[in-house]
GROMACS .gro file of C-alpha atoms in nm:
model
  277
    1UNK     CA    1   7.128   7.025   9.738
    2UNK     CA    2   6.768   7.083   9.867
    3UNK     CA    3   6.713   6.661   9.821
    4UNK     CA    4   6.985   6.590  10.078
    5UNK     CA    5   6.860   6.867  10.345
    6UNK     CA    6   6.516   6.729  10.285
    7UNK     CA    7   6.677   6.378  10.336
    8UNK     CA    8   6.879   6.506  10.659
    9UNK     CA    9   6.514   6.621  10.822
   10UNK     CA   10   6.335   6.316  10.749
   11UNK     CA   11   6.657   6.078  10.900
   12UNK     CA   12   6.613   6.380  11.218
   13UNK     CA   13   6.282   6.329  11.264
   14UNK     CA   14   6.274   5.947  11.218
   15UNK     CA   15   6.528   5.971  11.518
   16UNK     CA   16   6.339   6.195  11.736
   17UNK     CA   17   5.996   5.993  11.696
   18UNK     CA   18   6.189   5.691  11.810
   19UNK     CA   19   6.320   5.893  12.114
   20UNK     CA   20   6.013   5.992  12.211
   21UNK     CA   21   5.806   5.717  12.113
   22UNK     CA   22   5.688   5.562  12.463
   23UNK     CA   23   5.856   5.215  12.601
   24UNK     CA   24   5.678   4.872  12.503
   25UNK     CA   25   5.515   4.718  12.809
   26UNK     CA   26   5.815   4.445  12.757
   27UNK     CA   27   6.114   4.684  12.764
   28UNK     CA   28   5.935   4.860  13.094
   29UNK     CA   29   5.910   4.471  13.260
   30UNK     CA   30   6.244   4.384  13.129
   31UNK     CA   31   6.366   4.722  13.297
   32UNK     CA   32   6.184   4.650  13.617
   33UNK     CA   33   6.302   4.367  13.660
   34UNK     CA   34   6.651   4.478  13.592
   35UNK     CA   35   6.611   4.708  13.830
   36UNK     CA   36   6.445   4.429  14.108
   37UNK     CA   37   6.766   4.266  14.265
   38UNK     CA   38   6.751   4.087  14.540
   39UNK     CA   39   6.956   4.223  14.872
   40UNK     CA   40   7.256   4.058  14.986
   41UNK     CA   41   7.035   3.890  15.214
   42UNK     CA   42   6.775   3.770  15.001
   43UNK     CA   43   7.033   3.644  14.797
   44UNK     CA   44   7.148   3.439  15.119
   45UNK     CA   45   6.871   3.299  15.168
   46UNK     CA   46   6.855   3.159  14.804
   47UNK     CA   47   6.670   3.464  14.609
   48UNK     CA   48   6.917   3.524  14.338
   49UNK     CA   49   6.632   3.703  14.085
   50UNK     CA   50   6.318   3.921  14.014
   51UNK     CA   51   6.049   3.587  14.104
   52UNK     CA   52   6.254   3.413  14.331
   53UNK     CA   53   6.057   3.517  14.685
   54UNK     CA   54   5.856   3.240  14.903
   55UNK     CA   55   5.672   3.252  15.225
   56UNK     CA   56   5.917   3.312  15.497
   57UNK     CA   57   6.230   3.381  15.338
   58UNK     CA   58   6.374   3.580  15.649
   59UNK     CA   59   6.293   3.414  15.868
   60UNK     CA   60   6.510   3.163  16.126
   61UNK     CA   61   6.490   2.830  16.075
   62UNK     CA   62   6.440   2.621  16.367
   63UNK     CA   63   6.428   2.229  16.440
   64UNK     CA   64   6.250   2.259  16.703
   65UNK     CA   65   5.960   2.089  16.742
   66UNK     CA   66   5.595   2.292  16.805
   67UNK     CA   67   5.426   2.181  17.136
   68UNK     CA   68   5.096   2.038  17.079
   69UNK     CA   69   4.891   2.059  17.396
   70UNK     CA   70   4.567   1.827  17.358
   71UNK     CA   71   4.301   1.865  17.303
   72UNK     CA   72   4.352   2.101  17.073
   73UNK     CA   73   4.253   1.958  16.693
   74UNK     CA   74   4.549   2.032  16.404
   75UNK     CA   75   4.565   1.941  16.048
   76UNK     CA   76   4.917   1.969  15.893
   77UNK     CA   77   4.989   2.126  15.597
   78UNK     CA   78   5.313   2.236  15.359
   79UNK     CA   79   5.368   2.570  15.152
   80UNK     CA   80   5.562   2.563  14.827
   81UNK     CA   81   5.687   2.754  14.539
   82UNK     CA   82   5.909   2.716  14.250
   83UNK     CA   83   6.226   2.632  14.437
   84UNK     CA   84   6.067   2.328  14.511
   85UNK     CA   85   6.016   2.222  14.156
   86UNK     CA   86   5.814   1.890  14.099
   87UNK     CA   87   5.716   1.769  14.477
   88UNK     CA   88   5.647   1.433  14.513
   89UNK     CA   89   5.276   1.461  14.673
   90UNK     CA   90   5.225   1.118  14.735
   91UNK     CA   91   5.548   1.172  14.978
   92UNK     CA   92   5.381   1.432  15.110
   93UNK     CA   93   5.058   1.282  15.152
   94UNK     CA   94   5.195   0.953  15.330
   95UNK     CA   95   5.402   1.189  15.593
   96UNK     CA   96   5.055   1.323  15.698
   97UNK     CA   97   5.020   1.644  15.490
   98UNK     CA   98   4.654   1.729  15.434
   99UNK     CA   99   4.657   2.067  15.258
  100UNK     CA  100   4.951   2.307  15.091
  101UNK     CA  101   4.928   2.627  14.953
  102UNK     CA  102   5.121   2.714  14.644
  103UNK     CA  103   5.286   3.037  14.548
  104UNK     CA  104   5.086   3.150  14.226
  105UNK     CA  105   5.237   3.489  14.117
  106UNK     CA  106   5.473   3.762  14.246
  107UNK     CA  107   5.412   4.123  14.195
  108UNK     CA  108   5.246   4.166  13.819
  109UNK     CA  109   5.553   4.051  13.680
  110UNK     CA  110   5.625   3.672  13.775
  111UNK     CA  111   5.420   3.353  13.726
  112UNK     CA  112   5.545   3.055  13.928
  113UNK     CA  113   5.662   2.753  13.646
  114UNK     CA  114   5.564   2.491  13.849
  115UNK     CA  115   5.217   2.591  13.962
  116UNK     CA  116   5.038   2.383  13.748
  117UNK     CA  117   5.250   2.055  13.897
  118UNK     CA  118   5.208   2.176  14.216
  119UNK     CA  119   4.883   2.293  14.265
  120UNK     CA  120   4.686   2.000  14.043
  121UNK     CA  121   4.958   1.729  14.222
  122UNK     CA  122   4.839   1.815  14.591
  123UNK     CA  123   4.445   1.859  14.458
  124UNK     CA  124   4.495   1.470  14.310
  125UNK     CA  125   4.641   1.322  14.540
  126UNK     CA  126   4.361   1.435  14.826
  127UNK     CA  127   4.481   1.739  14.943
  128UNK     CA  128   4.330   2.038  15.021
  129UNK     CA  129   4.517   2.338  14.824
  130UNK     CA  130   4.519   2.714  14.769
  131UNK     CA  131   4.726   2.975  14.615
  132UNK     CA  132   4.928   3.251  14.773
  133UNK     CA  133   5.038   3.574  14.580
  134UNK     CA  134   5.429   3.736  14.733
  135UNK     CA  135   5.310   4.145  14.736
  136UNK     CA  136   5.557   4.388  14.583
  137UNK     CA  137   5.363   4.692  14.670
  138UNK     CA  138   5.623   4.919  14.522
  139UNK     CA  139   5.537   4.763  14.196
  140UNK     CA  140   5.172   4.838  14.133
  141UNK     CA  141   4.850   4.885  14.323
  142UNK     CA  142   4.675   4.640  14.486
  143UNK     CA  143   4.401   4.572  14.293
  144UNK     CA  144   4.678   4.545  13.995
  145UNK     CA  145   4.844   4.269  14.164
  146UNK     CA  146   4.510   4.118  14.296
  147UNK     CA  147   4.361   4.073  13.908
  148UNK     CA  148   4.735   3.993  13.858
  149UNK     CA  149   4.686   3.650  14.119
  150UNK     CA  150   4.324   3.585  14.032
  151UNK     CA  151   4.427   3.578  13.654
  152UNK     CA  152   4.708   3.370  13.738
  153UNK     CA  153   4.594   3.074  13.930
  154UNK     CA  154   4.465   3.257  14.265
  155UNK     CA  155   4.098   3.216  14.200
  156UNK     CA  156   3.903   3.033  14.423
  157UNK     CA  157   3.583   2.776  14.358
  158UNK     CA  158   3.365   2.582  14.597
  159UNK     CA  159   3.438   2.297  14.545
  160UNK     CA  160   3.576   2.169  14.892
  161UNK     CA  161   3.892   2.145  14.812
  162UNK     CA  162   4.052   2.486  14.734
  163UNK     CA  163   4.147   2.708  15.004
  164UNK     CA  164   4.065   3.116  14.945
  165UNK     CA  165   4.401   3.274  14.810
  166UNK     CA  166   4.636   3.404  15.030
  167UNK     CA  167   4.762   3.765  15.036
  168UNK     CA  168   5.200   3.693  15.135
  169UNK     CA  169   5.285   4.008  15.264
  170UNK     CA  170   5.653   4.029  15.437
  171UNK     CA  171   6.000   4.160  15.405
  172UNK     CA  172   6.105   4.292  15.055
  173UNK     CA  173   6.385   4.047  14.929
  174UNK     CA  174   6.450   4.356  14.650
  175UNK     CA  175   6.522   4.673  14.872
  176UNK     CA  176   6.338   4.872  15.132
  177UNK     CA  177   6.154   4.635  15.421
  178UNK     CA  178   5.846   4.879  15.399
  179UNK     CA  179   5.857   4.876  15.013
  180UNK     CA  180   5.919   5.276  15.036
  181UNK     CA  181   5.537   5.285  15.213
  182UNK     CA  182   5.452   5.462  15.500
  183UNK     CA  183   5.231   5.244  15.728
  184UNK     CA  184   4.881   5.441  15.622
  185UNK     CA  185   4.998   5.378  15.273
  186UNK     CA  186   5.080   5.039  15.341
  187UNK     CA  187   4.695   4.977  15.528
  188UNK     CA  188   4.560   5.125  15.161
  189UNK     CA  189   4.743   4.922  14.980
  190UNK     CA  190   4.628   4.596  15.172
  191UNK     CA  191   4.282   4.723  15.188
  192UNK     CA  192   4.300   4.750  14.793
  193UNK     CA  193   4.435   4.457  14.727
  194UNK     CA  194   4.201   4.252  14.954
  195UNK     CA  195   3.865   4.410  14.815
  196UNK     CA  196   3.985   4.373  14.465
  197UNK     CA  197   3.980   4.010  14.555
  198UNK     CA  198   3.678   3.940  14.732
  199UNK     CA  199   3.508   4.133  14.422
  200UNK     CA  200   3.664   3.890  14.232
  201UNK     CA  201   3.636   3.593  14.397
  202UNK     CA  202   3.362   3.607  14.654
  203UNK     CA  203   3.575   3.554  14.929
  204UNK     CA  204   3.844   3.759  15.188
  205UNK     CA  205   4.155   3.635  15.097
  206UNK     CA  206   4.364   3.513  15.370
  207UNK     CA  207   4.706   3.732  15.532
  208UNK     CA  208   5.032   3.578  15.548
  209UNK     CA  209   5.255   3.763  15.792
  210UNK     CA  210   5.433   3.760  16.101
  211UNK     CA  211   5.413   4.015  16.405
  212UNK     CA  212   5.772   4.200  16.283
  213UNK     CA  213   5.682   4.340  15.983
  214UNK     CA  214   5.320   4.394  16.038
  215UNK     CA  215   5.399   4.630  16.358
  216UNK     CA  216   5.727   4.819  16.154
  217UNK     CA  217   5.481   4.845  15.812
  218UNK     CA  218   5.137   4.847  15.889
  219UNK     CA  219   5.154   5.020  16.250
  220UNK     CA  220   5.027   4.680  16.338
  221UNK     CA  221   4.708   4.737  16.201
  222UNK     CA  222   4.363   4.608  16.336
  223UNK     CA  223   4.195   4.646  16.021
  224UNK     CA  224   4.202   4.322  15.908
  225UNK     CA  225   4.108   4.106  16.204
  226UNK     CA  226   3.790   4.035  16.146
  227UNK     CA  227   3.736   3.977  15.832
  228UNK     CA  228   4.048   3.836  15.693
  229UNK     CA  229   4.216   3.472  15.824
  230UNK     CA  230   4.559   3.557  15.992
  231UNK     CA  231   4.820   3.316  15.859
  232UNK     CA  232   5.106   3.364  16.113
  233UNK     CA  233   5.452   3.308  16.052
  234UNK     CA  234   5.667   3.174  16.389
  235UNK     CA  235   5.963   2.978  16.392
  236UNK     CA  236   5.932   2.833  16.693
  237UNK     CA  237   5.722   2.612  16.933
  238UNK     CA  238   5.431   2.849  16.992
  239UNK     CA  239   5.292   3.103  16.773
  240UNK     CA  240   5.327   3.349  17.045
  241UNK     CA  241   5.176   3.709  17.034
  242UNK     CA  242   4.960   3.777  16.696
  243UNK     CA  243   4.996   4.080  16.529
  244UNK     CA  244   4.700   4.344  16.403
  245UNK     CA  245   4.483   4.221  16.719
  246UNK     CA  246   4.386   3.909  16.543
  247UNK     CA  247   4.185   3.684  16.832
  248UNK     CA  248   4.340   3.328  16.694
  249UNK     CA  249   4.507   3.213  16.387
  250UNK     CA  250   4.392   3.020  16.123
  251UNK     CA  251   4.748   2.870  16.022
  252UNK     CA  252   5.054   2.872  16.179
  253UNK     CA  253   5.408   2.843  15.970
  254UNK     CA  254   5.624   2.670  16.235
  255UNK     CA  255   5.957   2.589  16.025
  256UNK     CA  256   6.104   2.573  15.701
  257UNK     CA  257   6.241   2.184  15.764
  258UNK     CA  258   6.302   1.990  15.533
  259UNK     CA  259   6.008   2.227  15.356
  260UNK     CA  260   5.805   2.512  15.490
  261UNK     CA  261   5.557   2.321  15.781
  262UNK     CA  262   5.223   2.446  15.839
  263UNK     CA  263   4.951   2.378  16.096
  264UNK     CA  264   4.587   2.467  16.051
  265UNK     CA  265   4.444   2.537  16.422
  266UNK     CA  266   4.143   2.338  16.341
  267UNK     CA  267   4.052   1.960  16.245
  268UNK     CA  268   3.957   1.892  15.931
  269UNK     CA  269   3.609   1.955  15.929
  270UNK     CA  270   3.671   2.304  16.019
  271UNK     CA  271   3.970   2.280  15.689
  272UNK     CA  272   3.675   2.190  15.464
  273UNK     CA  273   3.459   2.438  15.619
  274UNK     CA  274   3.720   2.733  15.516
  275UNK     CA  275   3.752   2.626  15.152
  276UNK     CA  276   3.376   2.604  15.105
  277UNK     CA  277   3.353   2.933  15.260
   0.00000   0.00000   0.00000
């Protein structure tokens, strides 16, 4: 009998190694992401999975058109991700669209499966482009998801024709608007992911917010202002009051129709001047 008790341990403690052996870094991102589901109003607004976010996604579209008061110098501009799938740049180009910044990366979990399209079409057809990363702060730190964009497309080169990345930093499409944060926590996190980047890329990555969610989650900071571009998110016909004391804006996000619209507040020398940096 002492064979089959031997047999009985070895089957026991086959079955408590694989208990306690730890996860595989795929079962903890399939896990994640099973856990990552979009609100009932992400979903409305077309995020129906863990990847799905884009610049913007809350907020109200508007037809109206932004008042341009002269002689102030513009340069229009698109933002895209993979909901857009394979744009037609030579469209875009022809309806006056001089730069566009495409979504990279999400979190440290999602690449974008059209970046390559996207970001290479708009660079060969003239335009100036960049790369924005959607922060899930809950996730990971910041410097995890900044090595995350930077290894994924976000990097920057000056060449005169790619824009520094851009930090998207907004409502949470998968739960709590703050990402569970409190607003110092939320400054850190910024702060971590912003100096990860410039170590990694040479240059201060640009903000994408709008005055909302950077007074409710960052306090409205003023950390930023003066060392980071403000990217400002506004559906409507001025980009009214900035958030985090910012003196100007570098772009403005005016609509979401027929694609997200973007206006750099500068002509395009100054558009050349920010990607050579």
């Amino acid at each position: 009998m002492k064979p089959l008790v031997t047999g009985a341990v070895v089957v026991l403690g086959l079955l408590t190694a694989a208990l306690a052996a730890p996860a595989s870094a795929q079962t903890i991102a399939e896990q994640s992401t099973a856990a990552r589901q979009p609100t009932a109003e992400a979903r409305a607004h077309g995020i129906t999975k863990s990847g799905d976010a884009f610049m913007g996604w809350r907020q109200t579209s508007t037809a109206v058109a932004p008042t341009v008061t002269a002689p102030a110098a513009t340069v229009e501009g698109i933002d895209v991700s993979s909901h857009q799938g394979n744009v037609n740049w030579a469209s875009q180009w022809s309806a006056g669209k001089r730069f566009a910044y495409v979504k990279a990366s999400e979190g440290n979990y999602y690449t974008n499966p059209y970046f390559a399209q996207q970001y290479n079409g708009s660079y060969n057809v003239g335009m100036i482009r960049g790369a924005y990363h959607f922060a899930t702060p809950n996730d990971s730190s910041g410097a995890n998801q900044a090595n995350y964009f930077v290894d994924h497309g976000g990097g920057w080169s000056r060449d005169g024709k790619t824009l520094p990345g851009a930090l998207d930093i907004e409502y949470n499409p998968y739960g709590a608007t703050c990402y569970g944060k409190t607003q110092a926590a939320m400054v850190t996190w910024i702060r971590d992911f912003l100096t990860t980047y410039k170590n990694r890329t040479g240059r201060d990555a640009v903000i994408y917010t709008n005055l909302d969610w950077w007074t409710r989650c960052t306090g409205n900071s003023t950390a930023f202002n003066s060392t980071n571009p403000l990217w400002v998110a506004r559906y409507a016909s001025a980009p009214g009051t900035l958030p985090g004391g910012w003196p100007f804006h570098t772009i403005w996000q005016y609509s979401s129709t027929p694609i997200d619209q973007n206006r750099f507040n500068g002509d395009q020398t100054r558009l050349v001047a920010l990607a050579n940096g």
